[in-house]
Coordinates of C-alpha atoms in Angstrom, one line a residue:
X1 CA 0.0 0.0 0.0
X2 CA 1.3 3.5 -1.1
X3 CA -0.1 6.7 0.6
X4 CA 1.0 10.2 0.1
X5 CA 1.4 13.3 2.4
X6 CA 2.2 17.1 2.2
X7 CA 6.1 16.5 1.6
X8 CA 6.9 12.2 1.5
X9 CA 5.6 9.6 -0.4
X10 CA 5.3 6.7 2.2
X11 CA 5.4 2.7 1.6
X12 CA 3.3 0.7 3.8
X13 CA 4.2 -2.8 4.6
X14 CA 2.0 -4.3 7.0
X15 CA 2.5 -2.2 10.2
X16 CA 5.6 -0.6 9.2
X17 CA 6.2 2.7 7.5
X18 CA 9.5 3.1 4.8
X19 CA 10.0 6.0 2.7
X20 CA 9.5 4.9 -1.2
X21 CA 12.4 5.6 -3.3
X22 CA 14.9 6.1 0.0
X23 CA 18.1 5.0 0.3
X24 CA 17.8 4.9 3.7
X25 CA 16.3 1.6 4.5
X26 CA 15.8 2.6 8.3
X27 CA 11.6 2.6 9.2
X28 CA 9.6 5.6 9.1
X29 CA 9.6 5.7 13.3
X30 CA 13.2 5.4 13.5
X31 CA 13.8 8.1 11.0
X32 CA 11.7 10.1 13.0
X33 CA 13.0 9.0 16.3
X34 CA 16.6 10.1 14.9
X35 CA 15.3 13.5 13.7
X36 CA 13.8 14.0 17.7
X37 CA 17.7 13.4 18.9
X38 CA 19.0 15.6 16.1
X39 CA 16.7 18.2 17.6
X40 CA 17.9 17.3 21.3
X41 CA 21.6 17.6 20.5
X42 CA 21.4 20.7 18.7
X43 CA 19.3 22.0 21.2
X44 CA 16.1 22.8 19.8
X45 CA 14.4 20.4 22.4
X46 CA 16.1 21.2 25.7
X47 CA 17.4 18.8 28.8
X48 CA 13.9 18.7 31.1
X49 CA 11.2 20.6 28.4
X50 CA 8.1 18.8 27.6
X51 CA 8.5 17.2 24.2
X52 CA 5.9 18.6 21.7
X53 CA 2.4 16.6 21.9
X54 CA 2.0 13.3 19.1
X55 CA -0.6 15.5 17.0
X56 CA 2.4 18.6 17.1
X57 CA 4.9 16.5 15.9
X58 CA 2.8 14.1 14.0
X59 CA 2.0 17.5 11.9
X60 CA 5.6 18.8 12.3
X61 CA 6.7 15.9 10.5
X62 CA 4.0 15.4 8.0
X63 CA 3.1 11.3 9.7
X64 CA 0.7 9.6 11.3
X65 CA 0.2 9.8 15.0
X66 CA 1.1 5.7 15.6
X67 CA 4.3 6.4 13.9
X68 CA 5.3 9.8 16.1
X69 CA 4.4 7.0 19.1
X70 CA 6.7 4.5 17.6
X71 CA 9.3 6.8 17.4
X72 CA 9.0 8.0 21.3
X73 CA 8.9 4.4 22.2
X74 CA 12.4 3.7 20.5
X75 CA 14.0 6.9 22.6
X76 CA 12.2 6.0 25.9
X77 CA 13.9 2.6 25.6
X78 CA 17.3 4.1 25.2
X79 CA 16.8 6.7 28.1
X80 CA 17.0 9.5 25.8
X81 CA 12.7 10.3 26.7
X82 CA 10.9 9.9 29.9
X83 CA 7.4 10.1 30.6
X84 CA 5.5 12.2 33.7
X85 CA 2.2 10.5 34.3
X86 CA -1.2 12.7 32.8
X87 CA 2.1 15.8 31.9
X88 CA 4.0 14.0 28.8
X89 CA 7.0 13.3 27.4
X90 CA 10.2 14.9 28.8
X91 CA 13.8 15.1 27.7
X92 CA 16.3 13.5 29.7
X93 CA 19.1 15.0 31.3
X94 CA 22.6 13.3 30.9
X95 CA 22.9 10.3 33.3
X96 CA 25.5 10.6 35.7
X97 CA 28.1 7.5 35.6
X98 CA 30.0 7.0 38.6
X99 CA 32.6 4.4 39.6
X100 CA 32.5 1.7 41.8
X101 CA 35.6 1.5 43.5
X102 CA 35.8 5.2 44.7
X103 CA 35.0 6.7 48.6
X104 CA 33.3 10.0 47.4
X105 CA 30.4 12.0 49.3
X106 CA 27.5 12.8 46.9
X107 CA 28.6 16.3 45.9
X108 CA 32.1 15.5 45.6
X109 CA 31.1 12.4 43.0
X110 CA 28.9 15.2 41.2
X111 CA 31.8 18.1 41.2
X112 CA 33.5 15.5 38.7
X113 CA 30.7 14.9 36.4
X114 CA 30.8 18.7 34.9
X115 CA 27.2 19.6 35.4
X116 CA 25.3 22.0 36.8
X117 CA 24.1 20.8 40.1
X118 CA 21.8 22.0 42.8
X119 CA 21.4 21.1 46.0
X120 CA 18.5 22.0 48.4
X121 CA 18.3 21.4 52.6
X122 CA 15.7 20.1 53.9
X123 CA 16.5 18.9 57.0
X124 CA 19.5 19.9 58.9
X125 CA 18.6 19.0 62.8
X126 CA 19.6 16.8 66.1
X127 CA 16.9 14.1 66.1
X128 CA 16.4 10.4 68.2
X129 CA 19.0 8.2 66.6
X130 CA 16.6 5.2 65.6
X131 CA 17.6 2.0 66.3
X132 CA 18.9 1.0 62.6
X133 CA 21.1 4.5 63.0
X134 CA 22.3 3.4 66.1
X135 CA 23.3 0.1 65.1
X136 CA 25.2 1.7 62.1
X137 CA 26.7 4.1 64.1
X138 CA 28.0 2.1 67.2
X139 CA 26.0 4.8 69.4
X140 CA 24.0 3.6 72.8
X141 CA 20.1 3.4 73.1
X142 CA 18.5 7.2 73.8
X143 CA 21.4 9.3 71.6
X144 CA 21.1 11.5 69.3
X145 CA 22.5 12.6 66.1
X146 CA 22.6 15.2 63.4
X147 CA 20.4 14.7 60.6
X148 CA 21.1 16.2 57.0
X149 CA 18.6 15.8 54.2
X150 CA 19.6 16.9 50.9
X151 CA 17.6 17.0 47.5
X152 CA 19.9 17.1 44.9
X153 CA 19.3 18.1 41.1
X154 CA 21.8 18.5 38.5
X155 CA 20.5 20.9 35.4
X156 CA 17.2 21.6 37.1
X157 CA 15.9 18.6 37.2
X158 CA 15.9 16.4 40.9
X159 CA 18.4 13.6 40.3
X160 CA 18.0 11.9 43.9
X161 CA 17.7 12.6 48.1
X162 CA 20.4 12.3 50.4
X163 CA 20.1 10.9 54.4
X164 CA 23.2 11.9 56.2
X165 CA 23.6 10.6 60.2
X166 CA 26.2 11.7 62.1
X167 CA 27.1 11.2 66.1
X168 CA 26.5 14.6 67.5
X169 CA 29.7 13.9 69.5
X170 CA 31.1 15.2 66.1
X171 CA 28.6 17.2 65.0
X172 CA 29.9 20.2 66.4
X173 CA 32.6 20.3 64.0
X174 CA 29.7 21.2 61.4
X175 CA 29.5 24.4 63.5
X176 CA 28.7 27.0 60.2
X177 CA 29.1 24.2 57.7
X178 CA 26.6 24.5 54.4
X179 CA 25.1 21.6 53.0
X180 CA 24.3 23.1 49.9
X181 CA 28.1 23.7 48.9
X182 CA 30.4 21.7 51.6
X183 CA 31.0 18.3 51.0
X184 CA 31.1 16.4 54.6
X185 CA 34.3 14.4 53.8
X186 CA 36.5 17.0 53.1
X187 CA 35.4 19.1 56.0
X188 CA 35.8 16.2 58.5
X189 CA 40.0 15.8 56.8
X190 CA 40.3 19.3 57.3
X191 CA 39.5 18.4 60.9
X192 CA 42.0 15.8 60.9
X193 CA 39.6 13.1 60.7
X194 CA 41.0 10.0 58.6
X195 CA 38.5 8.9 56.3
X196 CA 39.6 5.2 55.3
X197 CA 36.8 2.6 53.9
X198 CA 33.0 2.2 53.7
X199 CA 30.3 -0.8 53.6
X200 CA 27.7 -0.1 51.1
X201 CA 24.9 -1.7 49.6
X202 CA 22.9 -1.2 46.2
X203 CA 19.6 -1.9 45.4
X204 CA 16.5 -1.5 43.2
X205 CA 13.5 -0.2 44.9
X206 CA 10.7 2.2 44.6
X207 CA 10.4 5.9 46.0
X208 CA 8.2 6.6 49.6
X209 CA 5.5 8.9 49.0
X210 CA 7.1 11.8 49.9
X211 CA 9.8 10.7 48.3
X212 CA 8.3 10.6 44.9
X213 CA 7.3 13.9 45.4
X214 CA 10.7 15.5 45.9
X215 CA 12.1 13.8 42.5
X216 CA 9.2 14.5 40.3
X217 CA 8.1 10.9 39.4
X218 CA 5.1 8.8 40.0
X219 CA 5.6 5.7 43.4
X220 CA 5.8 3.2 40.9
X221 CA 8.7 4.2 39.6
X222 CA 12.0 2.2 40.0
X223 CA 15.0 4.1 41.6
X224 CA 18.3 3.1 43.3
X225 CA 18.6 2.8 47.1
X226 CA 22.1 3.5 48.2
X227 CA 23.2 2.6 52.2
X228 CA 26.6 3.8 53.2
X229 CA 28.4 2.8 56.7
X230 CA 31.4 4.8 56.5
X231 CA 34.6 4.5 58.7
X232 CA 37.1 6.6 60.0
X233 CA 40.9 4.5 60.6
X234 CA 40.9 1.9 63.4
X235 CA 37.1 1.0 62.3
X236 CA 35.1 3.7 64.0
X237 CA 31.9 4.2 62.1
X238 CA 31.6 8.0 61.4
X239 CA 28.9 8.6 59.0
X240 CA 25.8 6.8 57.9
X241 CA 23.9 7.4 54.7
X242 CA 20.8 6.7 52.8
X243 CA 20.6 7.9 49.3
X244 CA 17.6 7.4 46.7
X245 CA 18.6 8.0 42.8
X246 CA 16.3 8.5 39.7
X247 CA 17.2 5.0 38.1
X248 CA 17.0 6.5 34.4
X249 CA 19.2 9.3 35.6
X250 CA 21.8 7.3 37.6
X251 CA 24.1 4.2 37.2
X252 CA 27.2 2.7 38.7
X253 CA 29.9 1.2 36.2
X254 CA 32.4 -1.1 37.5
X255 CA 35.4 -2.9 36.2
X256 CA 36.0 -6.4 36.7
X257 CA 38.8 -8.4 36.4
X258 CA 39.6 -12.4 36.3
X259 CA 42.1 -13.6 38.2
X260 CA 43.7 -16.8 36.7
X261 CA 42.6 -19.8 38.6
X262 CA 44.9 -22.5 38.7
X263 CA 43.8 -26.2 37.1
X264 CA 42.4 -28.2 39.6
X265 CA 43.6 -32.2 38.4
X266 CA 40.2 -33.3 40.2
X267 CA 38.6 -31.1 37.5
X268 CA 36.7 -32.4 34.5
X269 CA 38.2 -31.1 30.7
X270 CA 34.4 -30.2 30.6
X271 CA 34.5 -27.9 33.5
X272 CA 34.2 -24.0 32.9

Protein backbone atom coordinates (compact mmCIF):
# COMPACT_ATOMS: atom_id res chain seq x y z
CA UNK A 1 0.00 0.00 0.00
CA UNK A 2 1.28 3.50 -1.08
CA UNK A 3 -0.13 6.75 0.56
CA UNK A 4 0.96 10.24 0.13
CA UNK A 5 1.41 13.26 2.44
CA UNK A 6 2.19 17.12 2.16
CA UNK A 7 6.13 16.54 1.61
CA UNK A 8 6.85 12.16 1.54
CA UNK A 9 5.57 9.59 -0.44
CA UNK A 10 5.35 6.69 2.17
CA UNK A 11 5.36 2.71 1.59
CA UNK A 12 3.26 0.71 3.84
CA UNK A 13 4.22 -2.76 4.57
CA UNK A 14 1.98 -4.35 7.01
CA UNK A 15 2.45 -2.17 10.19
CA UNK A 16 5.55 -0.65 9.22
CA UNK A 17 6.20 2.70 7.54
CA UNK A 18 9.48 3.09 4.75
CA UNK A 19 9.97 5.99 2.68
CA UNK A 20 9.55 4.86 -1.17
CA UNK A 21 12.39 5.63 -3.32
CA UNK A 22 14.88 6.08 -0.03
CA UNK A 23 18.14 5.03 0.26
CA UNK A 24 17.78 4.89 3.71
CA UNK A 25 16.30 1.61 4.49
CA UNK A 26 15.77 2.64 8.32
CA UNK A 27 11.62 2.60 9.21
CA UNK A 28 9.60 5.64 9.07
CA UNK A 29 9.58 5.68 13.30
CA UNK A 30 13.23 5.44 13.50
CA UNK A 31 13.78 8.10 11.01
CA UNK A 32 11.66 10.10 13.04
CA UNK A 33 13.04 9.00 16.32
CA UNK A 34 16.57 10.06 14.92
CA UNK A 35 15.27 13.47 13.73
CA UNK A 36 13.84 13.96 17.74
CA UNK A 37 17.68 13.39 18.89
CA UNK A 38 18.97 15.61 16.15
CA UNK A 39 16.68 18.20 17.60
CA UNK A 40 17.85 17.32 21.33
CA UNK A 41 21.56 17.55 20.50
CA UNK A 42 21.35 20.65 18.70
CA UNK A 43 19.32 22.04 21.18
CA UNK A 44 16.10 22.75 19.76
CA UNK A 45 14.41 20.43 22.44
CA UNK A 46 16.09 21.16 25.66
CA UNK A 47 17.42 18.79 28.84
CA UNK A 48 13.93 18.74 31.10
CA UNK A 49 11.17 20.65 28.44
CA UNK A 50 8.12 18.84 27.57
CA UNK A 51 8.54 17.16 24.25
CA UNK A 52 5.87 18.62 21.66
CA UNK A 53 2.39 16.64 21.86
CA UNK A 54 2.00 13.32 19.05
CA UNK A 55 -0.58 15.53 16.99
CA UNK A 56 2.37 18.56 17.13
CA UNK A 57 4.94 16.50 15.89
CA UNK A 58 2.76 14.06 14.00
CA UNK A 59 1.98 17.52 11.91
CA UNK A 60 5.57 18.83 12.32
CA UNK A 61 6.68 15.87 10.51
CA UNK A 62 4.04 15.43 7.98
CA UNK A 63 3.09 11.26 9.69
CA UNK A 64 0.66 9.63 11.29
CA UNK A 65 0.18 9.80 14.96
CA UNK A 66 1.13 5.71 15.65
CA UNK A 67 4.28 6.39 13.90
CA UNK A 68 5.25 9.85 16.09
CA UNK A 69 4.37 7.03 19.08
CA UNK A 70 6.74 4.50 17.63
CA UNK A 71 9.29 6.82 17.40
CA UNK A 72 8.96 8.04 21.28
CA UNK A 73 8.88 4.43 22.23
CA UNK A 74 12.37 3.74 20.50
CA UNK A 75 13.96 6.87 22.61
CA UNK A 76 12.25 6.05 25.85
CA UNK A 77 13.89 2.63 25.60
CA UNK A 78 17.27 4.14 25.17
CA UNK A 79 16.84 6.65 28.12
CA UNK A 80 16.96 9.50 25.80
CA UNK A 81 12.66 10.27 26.72
CA UNK A 82 10.95 9.93 29.93
CA UNK A 83 7.41 10.10 30.59
CA UNK A 84 5.49 12.23 33.75
CA UNK A 85 2.18 10.51 34.31
CA UNK A 86 -1.18 12.71 32.81
CA UNK A 87 2.05 15.77 31.92
CA UNK A 88 3.97 13.96 28.76
CA UNK A 89 7.00 13.26 27.44
CA UNK A 90 10.15 14.93 28.78
CA UNK A 91 13.81 15.11 27.69
CA UNK A 92 16.29 13.47 29.73
CA UNK A 93 19.14 14.97 31.32
CA UNK A 94 22.64 13.27 30.89
CA UNK A 95 22.91 10.25 33.30
CA UNK A 96 25.47 10.58 35.66
CA UNK A 97 28.08 7.51 35.60
CA UNK A 98 29.96 6.99 38.61
CA UNK A 99 32.57 4.39 39.60
CA UNK A 100 32.54 1.68 41.85
CA UNK A 101 35.61 1.55 43.45
CA UNK A 102 35.79 5.17 44.67
CA UNK A 103 35.03 6.68 48.55
CA UNK A 104 33.34 9.99 47.35
CA UNK A 105 30.41 12.04 49.31
CA UNK A 106 27.52 12.78 46.88
CA UNK A 107 28.64 16.27 45.89
CA UNK A 108 32.10 15.55 45.65
CA UNK A 109 31.12 12.44 42.96
CA UNK A 110 28.92 15.18 41.19
CA UNK A 111 31.84 18.12 41.17
CA UNK A 112 33.52 15.53 38.69
CA UNK A 113 30.65 14.95 36.35
CA UNK A 114 30.78 18.71 34.90
CA UNK A 115 27.20 19.55 35.40
CA UNK A 116 25.27 22.02 36.78
CA UNK A 117 24.08 20.82 40.15
CA UNK A 118 21.77 22.02 42.75
CA UNK A 119 21.41 21.11 45.96
CA UNK A 120 18.45 21.97 48.38
CA UNK A 121 18.25 21.39 52.60
CA UNK A 122 15.71 20.12 53.94
CA UNK A 123 16.49 18.91 56.95
CA UNK A 124 19.52 19.94 58.89
CA UNK A 125 18.56 19.01 62.76
CA UNK A 126 19.60 16.77 66.06
CA UNK A 127 16.88 14.06 66.09
CA UNK A 128 16.43 10.36 68.19
CA UNK A 129 18.95 8.20 66.63
CA UNK A 130 16.57 5.19 65.65
CA UNK A 131 17.62 2.00 66.27
CA UNK A 132 18.90 1.05 62.62
CA UNK A 133 21.10 4.54 63.03
CA UNK A 134 22.29 3.35 66.11
CA UNK A 135 23.31 0.12 65.14
CA UNK A 136 25.21 1.74 62.06
CA UNK A 137 26.70 4.14 64.12
CA UNK A 138 27.96 2.14 67.25
CA UNK A 139 26.05 4.83 69.42
CA UNK A 140 23.97 3.64 72.82
CA UNK A 141 20.11 3.38 73.09
CA UNK A 142 18.55 7.21 73.82
CA UNK A 143 21.36 9.28 71.63
CA UNK A 144 21.09 11.51 69.34
CA UNK A 145 22.54 12.55 66.06
CA UNK A 146 22.62 15.24 63.35
CA UNK A 147 20.37 14.68 60.61
CA UNK A 148 21.06 16.22 56.99
CA UNK A 149 18.61 15.75 54.19
CA UNK A 150 19.62 16.89 50.86
CA UNK A 151 17.59 17.03 47.50
CA UNK A 152 19.94 17.11 44.90
CA UNK A 153 19.31 18.09 41.08
CA UNK A 154 21.77 18.52 38.45
CA UNK A 155 20.49 20.88 35.42
CA UNK A 156 17.16 21.55 37.12
CA UNK A 157 15.87 18.62 37.19
CA UNK A 158 15.93 16.41 40.92
CA UNK A 159 18.44 13.64 40.34
CA UNK A 160 17.98 11.93 43.90
CA UNK A 161 17.71 12.57 48.08
CA UNK A 162 20.44 12.29 50.39
CA UNK A 163 20.08 10.94 54.39
CA UNK A 164 23.19 11.88 56.25
CA UNK A 165 23.57 10.56 60.20
CA UNK A 166 26.15 11.67 62.11
CA UNK A 167 27.07 11.18 66.10
CA UNK A 168 26.48 14.64 67.51
CA UNK A 169 29.73 13.89 69.49
CA UNK A 170 31.14 15.24 66.12
CA UNK A 171 28.61 17.24 64.98
CA UNK A 172 29.86 20.15 66.44
CA UNK A 173 32.60 20.35 64.03
CA UNK A 174 29.73 21.20 61.44
CA UNK A 175 29.47 24.38 63.46
CA UNK A 176 28.68 27.04 60.15
CA UNK A 177 29.11 24.22 57.68
CA UNK A 178 26.63 24.50 54.40
CA UNK A 179 25.14 21.60 53.02
CA UNK A 180 24.30 23.10 49.90
CA UNK A 181 28.05 23.69 48.94
CA UNK A 182 30.38 21.70 51.62
CA UNK A 183 30.98 18.32 51.04
CA UNK A 184 31.09 16.37 54.60
CA UNK A 185 34.32 14.36 53.82
CA UNK A 186 36.46 16.99 53.13
CA UNK A 187 35.41 19.07 55.95
CA UNK A 188 35.79 16.19 58.50
CA UNK A 189 40.01 15.76 56.80
CA UNK A 190 40.29 19.28 57.29
CA UNK A 191 39.53 18.44 60.95
CA UNK A 192 41.96 15.77 60.92
CA UNK A 193 39.57 13.07 60.70
CA UNK A 194 41.00 10.01 58.60
CA UNK A 195 38.49 8.87 56.30
CA UNK A 196 39.56 5.23 55.35
CA UNK A 197 36.81 2.59 53.94
CA UNK A 198 32.99 2.19 53.72
CA UNK A 199 30.31 -0.81 53.55
CA UNK A 200 27.66 -0.06 51.08
CA UNK A 201 24.89 -1.72 49.58
CA UNK A 202 22.86 -1.18 46.20
CA UNK A 203 19.61 -1.93 45.36
CA UNK A 204 16.53 -1.50 43.19
CA UNK A 205 13.53 -0.24 44.87
CA UNK A 206 10.71 2.15 44.61
CA UNK A 207 10.39 5.89 46.04
CA UNK A 208 8.19 6.58 49.59
CA UNK A 209 5.47 8.93 49.00
CA UNK A 210 7.12 11.84 49.91
CA UNK A 211 9.82 10.67 48.35
CA UNK A 212 8.32 10.61 44.92
CA UNK A 213 7.29 13.94 45.41
CA UNK A 214 10.69 15.48 45.86
CA UNK A 215 12.12 13.81 42.52
CA UNK A 216 9.19 14.53 40.26
CA UNK A 217 8.08 10.95 39.38
CA UNK A 218 5.14 8.77 39.99
CA UNK A 219 5.57 5.73 43.43
CA UNK A 220 5.82 3.23 40.94
CA UNK A 221 8.74 4.23 39.56
CA UNK A 222 11.99 2.22 40.03
CA UNK A 223 14.99 4.11 41.64
CA UNK A 224 18.28 3.06 43.34
CA UNK A 225 18.56 2.78 47.05
CA UNK A 226 22.05 3.54 48.22
CA UNK A 227 23.19 2.57 52.24
CA UNK A 228 26.65 3.78 53.22
CA UNK A 229 28.41 2.84 56.68
CA UNK A 230 31.39 4.77 56.47
CA UNK A 231 34.65 4.53 58.67
CA UNK A 232 37.08 6.56 59.98
CA UNK A 233 40.95 4.51 60.58
CA UNK A 234 40.85 1.90 63.43
CA UNK A 235 37.14 0.98 62.26
CA UNK A 236 35.14 3.72 64.02
CA UNK A 237 31.88 4.21 62.14
CA UNK A 238 31.63 8.01 61.45
CA UNK A 239 28.89 8.56 59.02
CA UNK A 240 25.78 6.82 57.91
CA UNK A 241 23.87 7.37 54.66
CA UNK A 242 20.78 6.66 52.79
CA UNK A 243 20.56 7.87 49.29
CA UNK A 244 17.63 7.36 46.74
CA UNK A 245 18.65 8.04 42.76
CA UNK A 246 16.28 8.53 39.72
CA UNK A 247 17.18 4.96 38.13
CA UNK A 248 16.99 6.51 34.42
CA UNK A 249 19.22 9.31 35.64
CA UNK A 250 21.82 7.34 37.62
CA UNK A 251 24.13 4.24 37.21
CA UNK A 252 27.22 2.69 38.73
CA UNK A 253 29.87 1.20 36.16
CA UNK A 254 32.40 -1.15 37.49
CA UNK A 255 35.42 -2.92 36.25
CA UNK A 256 36.02 -6.38 36.73
CA UNK A 257 38.79 -8.42 36.45
CA UNK A 258 39.56 -12.37 36.33
CA UNK A 259 42.08 -13.63 38.24
CA UNK A 260 43.69 -16.85 36.69
CA UNK A 261 42.59 -19.85 38.61
CA UNK A 262 44.91 -22.51 38.74
CA UNK A 263 43.76 -26.19 37.06
CA UNK A 264 42.40 -28.23 39.57
CA UNK A 265 43.60 -32.22 38.41
CA UNK A 266 40.16 -33.28 40.21
CA UNK A 267 38.63 -31.09 37.47
CA UNK A 268 36.69 -32.43 34.48
CA UNK A 269 38.21 -31.07 30.65
CA UNK A 270 34.39 -30.20 30.59
CA UNK A 271 34.48 -27.90 33.46
CA UNK A 272 34.24 -24.01 32.87
Amino acid sequence: MIYTNSREKILVIGSIQYMENSKDKRTLSRQIADKILHGIETGKYKEGEKLPSERELAECFGVCRITIRQAIEYLVSDDVLFRKQRRGTFVAGRKIINSLGQLQGVTEELSTQHVSMQVEVVEHEIVPAIKEIRRKLGIREGATVLKITRLISTENQPLGIDYSYLPVTIAYLLDGFDPRQDAIYKLLELYGYKISWANQTIRAGIPAFKEAEMLQIEMSTPVLKLARTTYLEGNVPVIYSETVYCADRYQYDVVLERKTILADKNLTSNSI
